[in-house]
Tab-separated table of C-alpha atoms in Angstrom:
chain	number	residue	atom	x	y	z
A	1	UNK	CA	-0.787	-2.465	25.153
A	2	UNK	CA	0.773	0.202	23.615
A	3	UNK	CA	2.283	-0.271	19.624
A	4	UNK	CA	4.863	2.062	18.406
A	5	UNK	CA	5.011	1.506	14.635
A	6	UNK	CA	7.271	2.318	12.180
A	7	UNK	CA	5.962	2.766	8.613
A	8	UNK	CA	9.125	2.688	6.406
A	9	UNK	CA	8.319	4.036	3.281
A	10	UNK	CA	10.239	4.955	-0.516
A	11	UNK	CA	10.630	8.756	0.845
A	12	UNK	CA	9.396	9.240	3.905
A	13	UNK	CA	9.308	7.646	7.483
A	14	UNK	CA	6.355	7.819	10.075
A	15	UNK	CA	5.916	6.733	13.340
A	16	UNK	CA	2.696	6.650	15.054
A	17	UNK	CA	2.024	5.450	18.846
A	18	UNK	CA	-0.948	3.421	18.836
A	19	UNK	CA	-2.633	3.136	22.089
A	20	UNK	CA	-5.850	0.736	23.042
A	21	UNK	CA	-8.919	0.838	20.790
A	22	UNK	CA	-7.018	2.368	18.357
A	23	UNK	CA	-6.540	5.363	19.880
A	24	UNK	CA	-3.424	7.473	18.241
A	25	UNK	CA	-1.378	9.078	20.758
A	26	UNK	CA	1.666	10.529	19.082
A	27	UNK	CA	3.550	10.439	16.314
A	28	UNK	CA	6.498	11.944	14.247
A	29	UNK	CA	7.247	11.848	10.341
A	30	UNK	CA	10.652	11.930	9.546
A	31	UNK	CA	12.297	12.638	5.955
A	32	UNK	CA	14.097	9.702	4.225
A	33	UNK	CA	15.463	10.861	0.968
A	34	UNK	CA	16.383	7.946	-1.416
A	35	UNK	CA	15.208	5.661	1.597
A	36	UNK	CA	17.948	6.939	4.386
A	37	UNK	CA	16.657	8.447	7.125
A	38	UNK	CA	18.656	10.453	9.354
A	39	UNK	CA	19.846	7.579	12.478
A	40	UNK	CA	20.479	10.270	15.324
A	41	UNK	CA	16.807	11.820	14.453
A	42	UNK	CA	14.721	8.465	14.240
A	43	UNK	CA	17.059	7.319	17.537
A	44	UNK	CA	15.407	10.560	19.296
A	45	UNK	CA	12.112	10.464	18.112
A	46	UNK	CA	11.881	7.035	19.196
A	47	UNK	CA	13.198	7.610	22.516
A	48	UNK	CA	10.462	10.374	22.606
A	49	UNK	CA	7.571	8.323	21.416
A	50	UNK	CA	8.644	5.799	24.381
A	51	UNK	CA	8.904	8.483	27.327
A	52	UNK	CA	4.952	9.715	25.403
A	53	UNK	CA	4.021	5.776	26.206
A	54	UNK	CA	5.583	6.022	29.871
A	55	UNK	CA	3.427	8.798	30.193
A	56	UNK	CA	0.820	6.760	29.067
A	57	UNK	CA	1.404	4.534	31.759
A	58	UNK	CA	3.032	1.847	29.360
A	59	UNK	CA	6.341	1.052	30.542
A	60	UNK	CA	9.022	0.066	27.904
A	61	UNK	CA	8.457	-3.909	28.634
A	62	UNK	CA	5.216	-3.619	27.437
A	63	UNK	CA	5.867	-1.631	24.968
A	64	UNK	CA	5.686	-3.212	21.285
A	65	UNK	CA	7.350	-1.792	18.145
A	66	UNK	CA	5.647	-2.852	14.858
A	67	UNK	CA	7.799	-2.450	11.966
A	68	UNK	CA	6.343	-2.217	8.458
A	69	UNK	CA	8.253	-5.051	5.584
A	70	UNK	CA	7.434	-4.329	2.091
A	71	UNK	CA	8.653	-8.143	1.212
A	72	UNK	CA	8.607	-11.081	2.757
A	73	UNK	CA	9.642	-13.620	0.292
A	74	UNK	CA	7.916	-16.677	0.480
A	75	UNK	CA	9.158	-17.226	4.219
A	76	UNK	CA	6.991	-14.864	6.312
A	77	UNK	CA	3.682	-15.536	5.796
A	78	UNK	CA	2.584	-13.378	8.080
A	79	UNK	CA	3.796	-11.038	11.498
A	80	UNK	CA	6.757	-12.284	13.461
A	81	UNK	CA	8.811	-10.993	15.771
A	82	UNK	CA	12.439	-10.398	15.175
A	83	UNK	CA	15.622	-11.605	16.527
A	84	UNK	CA	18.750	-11.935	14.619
A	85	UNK	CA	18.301	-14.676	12.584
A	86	UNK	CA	15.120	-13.131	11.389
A	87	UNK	CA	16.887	-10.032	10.631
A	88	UNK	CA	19.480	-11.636	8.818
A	89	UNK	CA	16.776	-13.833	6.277
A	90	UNK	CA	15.222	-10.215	5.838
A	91	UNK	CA	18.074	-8.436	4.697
A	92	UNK	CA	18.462	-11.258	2.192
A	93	UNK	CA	15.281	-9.872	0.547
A	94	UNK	CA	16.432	-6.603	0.139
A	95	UNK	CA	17.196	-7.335	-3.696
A	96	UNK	CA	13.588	-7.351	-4.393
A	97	UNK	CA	12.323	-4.383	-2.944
A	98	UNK	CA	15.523	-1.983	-3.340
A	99	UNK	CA	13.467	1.407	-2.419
A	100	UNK	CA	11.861	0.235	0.869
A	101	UNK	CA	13.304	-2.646	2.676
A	102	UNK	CA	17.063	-0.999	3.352
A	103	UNK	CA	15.459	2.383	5.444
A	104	UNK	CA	12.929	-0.737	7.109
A	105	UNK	CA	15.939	-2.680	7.647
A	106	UNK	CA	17.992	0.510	9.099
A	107	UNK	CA	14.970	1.405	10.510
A	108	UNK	CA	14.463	-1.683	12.392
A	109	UNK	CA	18.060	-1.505	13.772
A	110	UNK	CA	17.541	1.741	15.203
A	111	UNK	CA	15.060	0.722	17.142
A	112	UNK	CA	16.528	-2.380	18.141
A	113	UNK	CA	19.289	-0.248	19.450
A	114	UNK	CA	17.250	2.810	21.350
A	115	UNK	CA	14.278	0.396	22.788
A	116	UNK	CA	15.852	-2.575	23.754
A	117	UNK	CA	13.466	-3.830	25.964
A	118	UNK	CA	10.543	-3.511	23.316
A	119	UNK	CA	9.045	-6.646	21.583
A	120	UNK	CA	9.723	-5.954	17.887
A	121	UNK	CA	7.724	-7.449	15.382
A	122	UNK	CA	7.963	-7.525	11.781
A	123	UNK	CA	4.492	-6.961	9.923
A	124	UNK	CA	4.710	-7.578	5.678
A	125	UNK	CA	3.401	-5.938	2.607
A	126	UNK	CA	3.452	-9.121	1.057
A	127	UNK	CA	1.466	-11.196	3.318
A	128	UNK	CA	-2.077	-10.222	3.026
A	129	UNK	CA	-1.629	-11.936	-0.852
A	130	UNK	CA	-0.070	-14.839	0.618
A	131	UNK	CA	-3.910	-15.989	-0.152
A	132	UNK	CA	-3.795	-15.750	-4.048
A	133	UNK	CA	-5.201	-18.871	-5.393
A	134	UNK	CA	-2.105	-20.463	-7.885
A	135	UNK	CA	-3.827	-19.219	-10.923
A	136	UNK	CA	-3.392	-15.489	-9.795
A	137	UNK	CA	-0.100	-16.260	-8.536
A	138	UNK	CA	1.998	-18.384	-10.913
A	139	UNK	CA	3.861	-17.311	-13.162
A	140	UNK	CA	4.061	-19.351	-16.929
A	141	UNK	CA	7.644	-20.007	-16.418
A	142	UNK	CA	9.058	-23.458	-15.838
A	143	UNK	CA	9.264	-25.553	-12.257
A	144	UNK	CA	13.129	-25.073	-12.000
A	145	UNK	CA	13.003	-21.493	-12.401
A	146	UNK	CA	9.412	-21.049	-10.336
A	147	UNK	CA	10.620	-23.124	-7.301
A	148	UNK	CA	14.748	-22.617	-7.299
A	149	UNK	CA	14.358	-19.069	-7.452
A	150	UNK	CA	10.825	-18.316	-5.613
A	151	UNK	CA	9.699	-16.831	-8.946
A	152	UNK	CA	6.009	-16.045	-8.084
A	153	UNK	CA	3.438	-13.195	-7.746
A	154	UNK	CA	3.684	-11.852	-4.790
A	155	UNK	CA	1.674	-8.907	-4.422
A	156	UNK	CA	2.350	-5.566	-2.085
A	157	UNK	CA	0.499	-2.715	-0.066
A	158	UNK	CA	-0.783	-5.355	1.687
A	159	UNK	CA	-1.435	-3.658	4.852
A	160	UNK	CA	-3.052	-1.259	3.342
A	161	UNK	CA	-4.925	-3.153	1.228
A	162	UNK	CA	-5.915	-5.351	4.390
A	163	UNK	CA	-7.279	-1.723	6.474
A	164	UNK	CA	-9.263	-0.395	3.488
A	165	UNK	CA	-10.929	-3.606	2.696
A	166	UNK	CA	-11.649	-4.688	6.300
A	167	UNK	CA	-13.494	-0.710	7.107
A	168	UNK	CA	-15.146	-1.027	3.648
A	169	UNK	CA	-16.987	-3.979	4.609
A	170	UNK	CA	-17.777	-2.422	8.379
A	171	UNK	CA	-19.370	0.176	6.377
A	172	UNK	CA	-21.265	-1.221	3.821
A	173	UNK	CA	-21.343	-4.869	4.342
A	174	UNK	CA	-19.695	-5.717	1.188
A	175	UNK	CA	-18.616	-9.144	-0.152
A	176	UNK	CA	-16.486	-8.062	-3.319
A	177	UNK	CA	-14.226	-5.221	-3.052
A	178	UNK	CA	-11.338	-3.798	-5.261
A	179	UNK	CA	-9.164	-1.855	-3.224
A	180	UNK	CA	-7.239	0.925	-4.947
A	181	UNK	CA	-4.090	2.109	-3.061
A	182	UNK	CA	-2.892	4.800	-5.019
A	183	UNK	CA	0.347	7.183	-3.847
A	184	UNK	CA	3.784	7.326	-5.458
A	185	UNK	CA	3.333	3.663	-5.551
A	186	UNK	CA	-0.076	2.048	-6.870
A	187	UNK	CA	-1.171	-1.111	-6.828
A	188	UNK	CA	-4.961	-2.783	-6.885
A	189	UNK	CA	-5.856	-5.716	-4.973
A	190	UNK	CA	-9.159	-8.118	-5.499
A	191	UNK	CA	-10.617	-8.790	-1.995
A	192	UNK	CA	-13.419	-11.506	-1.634
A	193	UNK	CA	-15.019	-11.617	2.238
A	194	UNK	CA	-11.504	-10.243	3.503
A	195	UNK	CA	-9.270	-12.481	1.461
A	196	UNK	CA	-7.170	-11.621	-0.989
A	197	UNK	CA	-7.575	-13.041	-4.624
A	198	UNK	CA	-6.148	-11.048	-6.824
A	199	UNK	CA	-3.441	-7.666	-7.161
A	200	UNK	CA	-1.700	-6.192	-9.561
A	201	UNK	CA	1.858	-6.268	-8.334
A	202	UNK	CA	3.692	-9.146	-8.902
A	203	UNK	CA	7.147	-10.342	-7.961
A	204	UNK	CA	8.347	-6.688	-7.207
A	205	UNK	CA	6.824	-3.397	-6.428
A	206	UNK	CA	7.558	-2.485	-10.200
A	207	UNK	CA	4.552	-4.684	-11.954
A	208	UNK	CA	0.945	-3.501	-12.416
A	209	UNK	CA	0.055	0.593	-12.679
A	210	UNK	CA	2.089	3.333	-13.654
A	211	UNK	CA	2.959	5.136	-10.358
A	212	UNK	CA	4.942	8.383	-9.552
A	213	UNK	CA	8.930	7.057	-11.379
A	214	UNK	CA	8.230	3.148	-11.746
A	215	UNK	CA	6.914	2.185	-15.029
A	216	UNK	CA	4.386	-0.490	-14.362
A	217	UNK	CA	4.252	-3.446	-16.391
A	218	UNK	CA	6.525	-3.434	-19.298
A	219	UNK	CA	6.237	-5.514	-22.395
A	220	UNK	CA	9.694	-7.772	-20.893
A	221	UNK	CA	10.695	-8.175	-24.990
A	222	UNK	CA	10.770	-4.693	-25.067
A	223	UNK	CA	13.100	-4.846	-22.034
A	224	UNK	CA	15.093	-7.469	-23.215
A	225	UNK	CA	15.498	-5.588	-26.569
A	226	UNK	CA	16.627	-2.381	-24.805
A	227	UNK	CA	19.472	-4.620	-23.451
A	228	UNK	CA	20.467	-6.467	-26.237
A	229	UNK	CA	19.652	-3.982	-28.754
A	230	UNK	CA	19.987	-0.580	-27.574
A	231	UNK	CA	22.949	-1.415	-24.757
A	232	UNK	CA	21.465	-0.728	-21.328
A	233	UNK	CA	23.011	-2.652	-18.712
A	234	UNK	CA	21.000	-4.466	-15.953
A	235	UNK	CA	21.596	-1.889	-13.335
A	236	UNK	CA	21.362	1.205	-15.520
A	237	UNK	CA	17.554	0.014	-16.832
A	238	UNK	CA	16.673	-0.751	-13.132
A	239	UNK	CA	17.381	2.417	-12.195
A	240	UNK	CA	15.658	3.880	-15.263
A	241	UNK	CA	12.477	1.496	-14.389
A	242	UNK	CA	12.489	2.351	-10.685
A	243	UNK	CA	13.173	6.309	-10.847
A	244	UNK	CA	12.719	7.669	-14.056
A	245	UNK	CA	10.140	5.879	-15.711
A	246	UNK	CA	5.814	6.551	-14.715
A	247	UNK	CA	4.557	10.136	-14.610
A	248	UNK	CA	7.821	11.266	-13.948
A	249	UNK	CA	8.783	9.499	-17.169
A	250	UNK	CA	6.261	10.623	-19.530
A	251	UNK	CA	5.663	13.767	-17.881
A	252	UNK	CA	8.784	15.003	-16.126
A	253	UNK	CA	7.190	14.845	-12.333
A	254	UNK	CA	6.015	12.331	-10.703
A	255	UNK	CA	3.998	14.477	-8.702
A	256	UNK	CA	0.543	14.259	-9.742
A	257	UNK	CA	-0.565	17.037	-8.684
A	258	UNK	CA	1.629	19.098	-11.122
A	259	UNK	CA	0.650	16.391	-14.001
A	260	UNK	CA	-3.118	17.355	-13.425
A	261	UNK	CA	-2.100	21.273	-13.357
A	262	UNK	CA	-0.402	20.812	-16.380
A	263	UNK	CA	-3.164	18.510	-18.326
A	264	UNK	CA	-5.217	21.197	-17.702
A	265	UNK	CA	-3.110	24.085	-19.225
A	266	UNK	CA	-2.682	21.224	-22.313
A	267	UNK	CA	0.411	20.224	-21.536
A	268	UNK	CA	0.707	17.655	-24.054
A	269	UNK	CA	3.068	15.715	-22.111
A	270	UNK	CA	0.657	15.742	-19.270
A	271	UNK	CA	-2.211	15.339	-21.147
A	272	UNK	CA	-0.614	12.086	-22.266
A	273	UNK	CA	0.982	11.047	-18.449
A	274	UNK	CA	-2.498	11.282	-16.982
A	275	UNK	CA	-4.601	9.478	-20.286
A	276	UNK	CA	-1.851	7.105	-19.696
A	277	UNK	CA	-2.236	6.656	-16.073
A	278	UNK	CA	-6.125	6.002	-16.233
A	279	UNK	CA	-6.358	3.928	-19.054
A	280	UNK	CA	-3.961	0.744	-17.265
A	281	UNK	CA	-6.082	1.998	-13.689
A	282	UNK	CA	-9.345	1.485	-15.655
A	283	UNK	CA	-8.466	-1.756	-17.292
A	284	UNK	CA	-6.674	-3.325	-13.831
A	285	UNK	CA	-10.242	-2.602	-12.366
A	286	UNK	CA	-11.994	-4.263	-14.197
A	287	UNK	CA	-9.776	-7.058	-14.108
A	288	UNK	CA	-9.722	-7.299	-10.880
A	289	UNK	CA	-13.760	-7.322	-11.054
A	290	UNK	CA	-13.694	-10.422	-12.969
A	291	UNK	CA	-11.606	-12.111	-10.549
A	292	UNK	CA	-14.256	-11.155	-8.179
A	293	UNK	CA	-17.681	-12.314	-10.482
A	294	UNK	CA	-18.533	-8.740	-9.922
A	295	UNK	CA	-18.225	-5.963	-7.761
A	296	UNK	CA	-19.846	-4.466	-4.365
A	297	UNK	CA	-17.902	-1.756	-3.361
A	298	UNK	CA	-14.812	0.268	-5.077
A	299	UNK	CA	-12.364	1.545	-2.469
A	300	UNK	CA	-9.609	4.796	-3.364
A	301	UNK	CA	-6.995	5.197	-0.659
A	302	UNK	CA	-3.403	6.533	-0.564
A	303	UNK	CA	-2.439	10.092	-1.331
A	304	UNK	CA	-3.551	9.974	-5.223
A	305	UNK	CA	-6.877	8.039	-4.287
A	306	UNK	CA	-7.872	10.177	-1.033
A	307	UNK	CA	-6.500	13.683	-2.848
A	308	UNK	CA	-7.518	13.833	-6.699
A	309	UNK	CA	-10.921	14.367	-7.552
A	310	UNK	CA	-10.285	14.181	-10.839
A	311	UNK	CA	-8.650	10.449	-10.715
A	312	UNK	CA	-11.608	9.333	-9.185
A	313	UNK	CA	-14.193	11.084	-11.961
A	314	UNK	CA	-12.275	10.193	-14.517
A	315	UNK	CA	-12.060	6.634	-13.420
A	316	UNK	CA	-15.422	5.808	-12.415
A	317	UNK	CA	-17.018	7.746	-15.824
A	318	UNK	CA	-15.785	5.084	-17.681
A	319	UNK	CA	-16.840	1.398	-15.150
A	320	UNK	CA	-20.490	2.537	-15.142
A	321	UNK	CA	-20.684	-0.466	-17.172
A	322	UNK	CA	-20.282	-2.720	-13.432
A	323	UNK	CA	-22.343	-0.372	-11.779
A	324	UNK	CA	-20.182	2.350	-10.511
A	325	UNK	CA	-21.269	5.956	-9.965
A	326	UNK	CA	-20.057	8.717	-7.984
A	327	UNK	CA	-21.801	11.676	-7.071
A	328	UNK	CA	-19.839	14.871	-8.030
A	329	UNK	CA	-20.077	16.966	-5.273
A	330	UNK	CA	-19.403	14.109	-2.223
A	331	UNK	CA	-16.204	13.422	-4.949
A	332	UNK	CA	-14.796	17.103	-5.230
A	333	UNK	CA	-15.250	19.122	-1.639
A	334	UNK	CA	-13.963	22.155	-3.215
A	335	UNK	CA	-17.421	22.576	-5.375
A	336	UNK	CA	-19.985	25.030	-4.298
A	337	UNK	CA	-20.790	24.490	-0.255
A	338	UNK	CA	-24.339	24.400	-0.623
A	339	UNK	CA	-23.958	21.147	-3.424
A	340	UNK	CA	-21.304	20.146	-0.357
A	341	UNK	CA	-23.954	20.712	2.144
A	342	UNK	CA	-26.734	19.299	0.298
A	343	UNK	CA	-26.605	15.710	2.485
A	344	UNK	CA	-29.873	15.694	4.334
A	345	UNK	CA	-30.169	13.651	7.656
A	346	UNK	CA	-32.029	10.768	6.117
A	347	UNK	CA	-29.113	10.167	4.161
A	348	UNK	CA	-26.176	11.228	6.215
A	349	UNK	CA	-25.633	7.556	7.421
A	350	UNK	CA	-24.828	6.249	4.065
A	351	UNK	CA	-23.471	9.082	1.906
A	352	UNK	CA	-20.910	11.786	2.638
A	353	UNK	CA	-18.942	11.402	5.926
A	354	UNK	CA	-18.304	7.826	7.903
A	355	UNK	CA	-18.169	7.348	11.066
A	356	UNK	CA	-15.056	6.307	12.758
A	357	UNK	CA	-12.430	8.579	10.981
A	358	UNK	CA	-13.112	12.344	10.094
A	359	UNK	CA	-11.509	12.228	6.474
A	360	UNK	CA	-13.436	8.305	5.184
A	361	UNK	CA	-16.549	9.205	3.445
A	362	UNK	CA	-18.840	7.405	0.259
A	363	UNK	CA	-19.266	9.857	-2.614
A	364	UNK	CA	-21.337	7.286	-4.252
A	365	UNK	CA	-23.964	8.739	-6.209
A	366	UNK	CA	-27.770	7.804	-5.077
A	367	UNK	CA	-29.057	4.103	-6.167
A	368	UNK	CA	-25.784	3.014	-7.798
A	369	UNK	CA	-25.305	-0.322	-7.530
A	370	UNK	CA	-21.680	-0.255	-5.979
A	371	UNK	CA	-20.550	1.361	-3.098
A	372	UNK	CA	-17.267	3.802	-3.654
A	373	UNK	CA	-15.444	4.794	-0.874
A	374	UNK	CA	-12.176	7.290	0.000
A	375	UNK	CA	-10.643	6.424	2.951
A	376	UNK	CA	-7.640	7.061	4.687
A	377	UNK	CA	-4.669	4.966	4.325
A	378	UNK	CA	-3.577	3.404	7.827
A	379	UNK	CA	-1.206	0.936	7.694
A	380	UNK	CA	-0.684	2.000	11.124
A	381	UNK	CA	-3.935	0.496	12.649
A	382	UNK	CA	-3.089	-2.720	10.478
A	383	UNK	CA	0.323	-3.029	11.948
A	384	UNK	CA	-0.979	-2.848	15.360
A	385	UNK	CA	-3.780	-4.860	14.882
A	386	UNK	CA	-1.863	-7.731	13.525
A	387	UNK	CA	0.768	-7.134	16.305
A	388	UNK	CA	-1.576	-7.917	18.879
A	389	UNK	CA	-3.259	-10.542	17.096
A	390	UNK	CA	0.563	-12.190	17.148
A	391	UNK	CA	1.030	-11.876	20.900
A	392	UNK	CA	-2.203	-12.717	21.514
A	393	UNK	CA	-2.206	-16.240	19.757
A	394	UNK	CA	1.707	-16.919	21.179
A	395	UNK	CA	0.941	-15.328	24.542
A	396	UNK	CA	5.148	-14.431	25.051
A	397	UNK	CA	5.494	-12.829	21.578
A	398	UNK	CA	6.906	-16.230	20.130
A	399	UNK	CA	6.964	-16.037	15.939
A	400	UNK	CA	4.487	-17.263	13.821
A	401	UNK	CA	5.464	-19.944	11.255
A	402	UNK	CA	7.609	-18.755	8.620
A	403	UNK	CA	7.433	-20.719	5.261
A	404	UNK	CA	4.276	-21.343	3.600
């Protein structure tokens, strides 16, 4: 079986063709500005990706298009595959997760459209914390307003979540691991022998860290006093929350790359976006350790977490308290080659490069008590592991149940 999957993101739109054991065949990232991407060029490069699978020898009936859904609502539990009436119920979600369900949703109709023989299934964000015991996902509002509305934690970056925790404990065997997904959105998630516990996003993708332009959490008085005192309407602070608020908001990019740049010529503003920035990552890690009882391996992923050195020093200087050290040089490859180098064979299997993917390596430093980790973010090999875990249980790519 061959999976064609679609990961919808905020900006940007990738496809990757997934063939067996995991094998990538092809893929194609397409632009999607202010989460539109362009129809007539995700219509061809589907159509491409399909003729690549033909190739493959997979004809278009067995061919299987996995579609990435930041929410899920408290309907989809887990992967199902789509038909109208599925389509419709996610479109009704699209409220809660403005920047990244509408180009899934368009996204999803494309290929419905160009592939119309393919199974397509529908693989959630939100589902790997459909686990979260009640006391990590409850809210202290009352019943009416909990259970009317579906007012809950739900948690996001699921998939991703679900990859790096599942190849962290391949590698080292660990129980308790906080995964740290960290791009232009951020979140943390609590994982306890591959389950889910504990995150840091809550009812919408805007809760926990600060992130590229969301905020984070926000005092909600402070909120409430911006409308009531200070005039903003509702949609005027969303949009201020959602795309001018994080590192773009204290800093004037969201790009951290230019904050670190700047923090280092003493841009004050910087200096201040990036203190900022660690001290809530800090903090949610540890929280997320004592949700855990402890800690056995710490886990970076995501563009931020796979690319910045200096968000990893910087964060582990200050957690040495539960055991976390990194080694400098297995952090930062641009230091000298011969520190780089300096991983002799009788420690090659546990520090430095992984095997399995080129770019996953430990830069734990020697004899610290937990394991950290960067490894590469692939929602992809999620996606198509939990689409064929979906046709393999219903055998004629029937749905899976879908309230909880």
């Amino acid at each position: 079986m061959a999976v064609l999957v679609v990961n919808a993101g905020s900006s940007s739109l990738k496809l990757r063709l997934v063939g067996p054991d995991d094998v990538l065949l092809d893929g194609r990232d397409l632009d999607a500005p202010s989460g539109r991407a362009d129809p007539r060029a995700l219509d061809a490069a589907l159509r491409e990706l399909a003729a690549r699978a033909t190739a493959a020898g997979v004809g278009e009936a067995s061919l299987v298009v996995g579609h990435r859904v930041v929410h899920g609502g408290t309907r989809f539990a887990g992967p199902v595959r789509v038909d109208d009436e599925v389509a419709d119920l996610l479109r009704e979600l699209t409220a809660l997760a403005p920047l990244h369900q509408p180009v899934a949703l368009a996204a999803l109709g494309v290929a419905r459209s160009a592939l119309p023989g393919a199974v397509q299934i529908a693989c959630f964000d939100t589902a790997f914390h459909h686990s979260l015991p009640a006391a990590a996902s409850t809210y202290a509002l009352p019943p009416r307003l909990r259970e009317h509305h579906g007012i809950r934690r739900y948690g996001f970056h699921g998939l991703s979540h679900a990859h790096a925790a599942r190849r962290a404990a391949q590698i080292t065997g660990a129980r308790r691991i906080v995964t740290c997904h960290l791009g232009a959105g951020a979140s943390l998630a609590a994982v306890l022998d591959a389950v889910s516990i504990d995150t840091t996003m809550g009812f919408t993708p805007l809760d926990g860290l600060v992130m590229a332009s969301r905020s984070g959490s926000v005092d909600p008085g402070a909120l409430l006093w911006l409308q009531t005192e200070a005039g903003l309407g509702a949609a005027e602070l969303s949009d201020l929350l959602v795309h001018d608020a994080g590192l773009r908001g204290l800093a004037g990019t969201g790009d951290m790359r230019a904050v670190e740049a700047g923090a280092v010529g003493g841009d004050p503003d910087c200096v201040l976006a990036l203190d900022v920035y660690l001290h809530r990552l800090r903090g949610q890690i540890a929280a997320m350790t004592a949700a855990l009882g402890g800690l056995d391996a710490l886990v970076f992923t995501g563009g931020v977490g796979e690319n910045s050195a200096t968000v990893r020093a910087r964060t582990a200087a200050s957690l040495g308290y539960l055991g976390v050290a990194i080694d400098p040089d297995r952090n930062d490859p641009d230091r000298k080659a011969a520190r780089v180098g300096a991983v002799g064979p009788a420690r090659g299997a546990r520090f430095g490069a992984l095997p399995g993917a080129a770019a996953d390596r430990e830069i734990s430093a020697e004899g610290a008590a937990v394991r950290t980790l960067v490894l590469t973010a692939r929602e992809d090999l999620e996606i198509a592991r939990e689409v064929r875990a979906l046709l393999g249980e219903a055998g004629d790519g029937g749905t899976v149940a879908r309230s909880r």
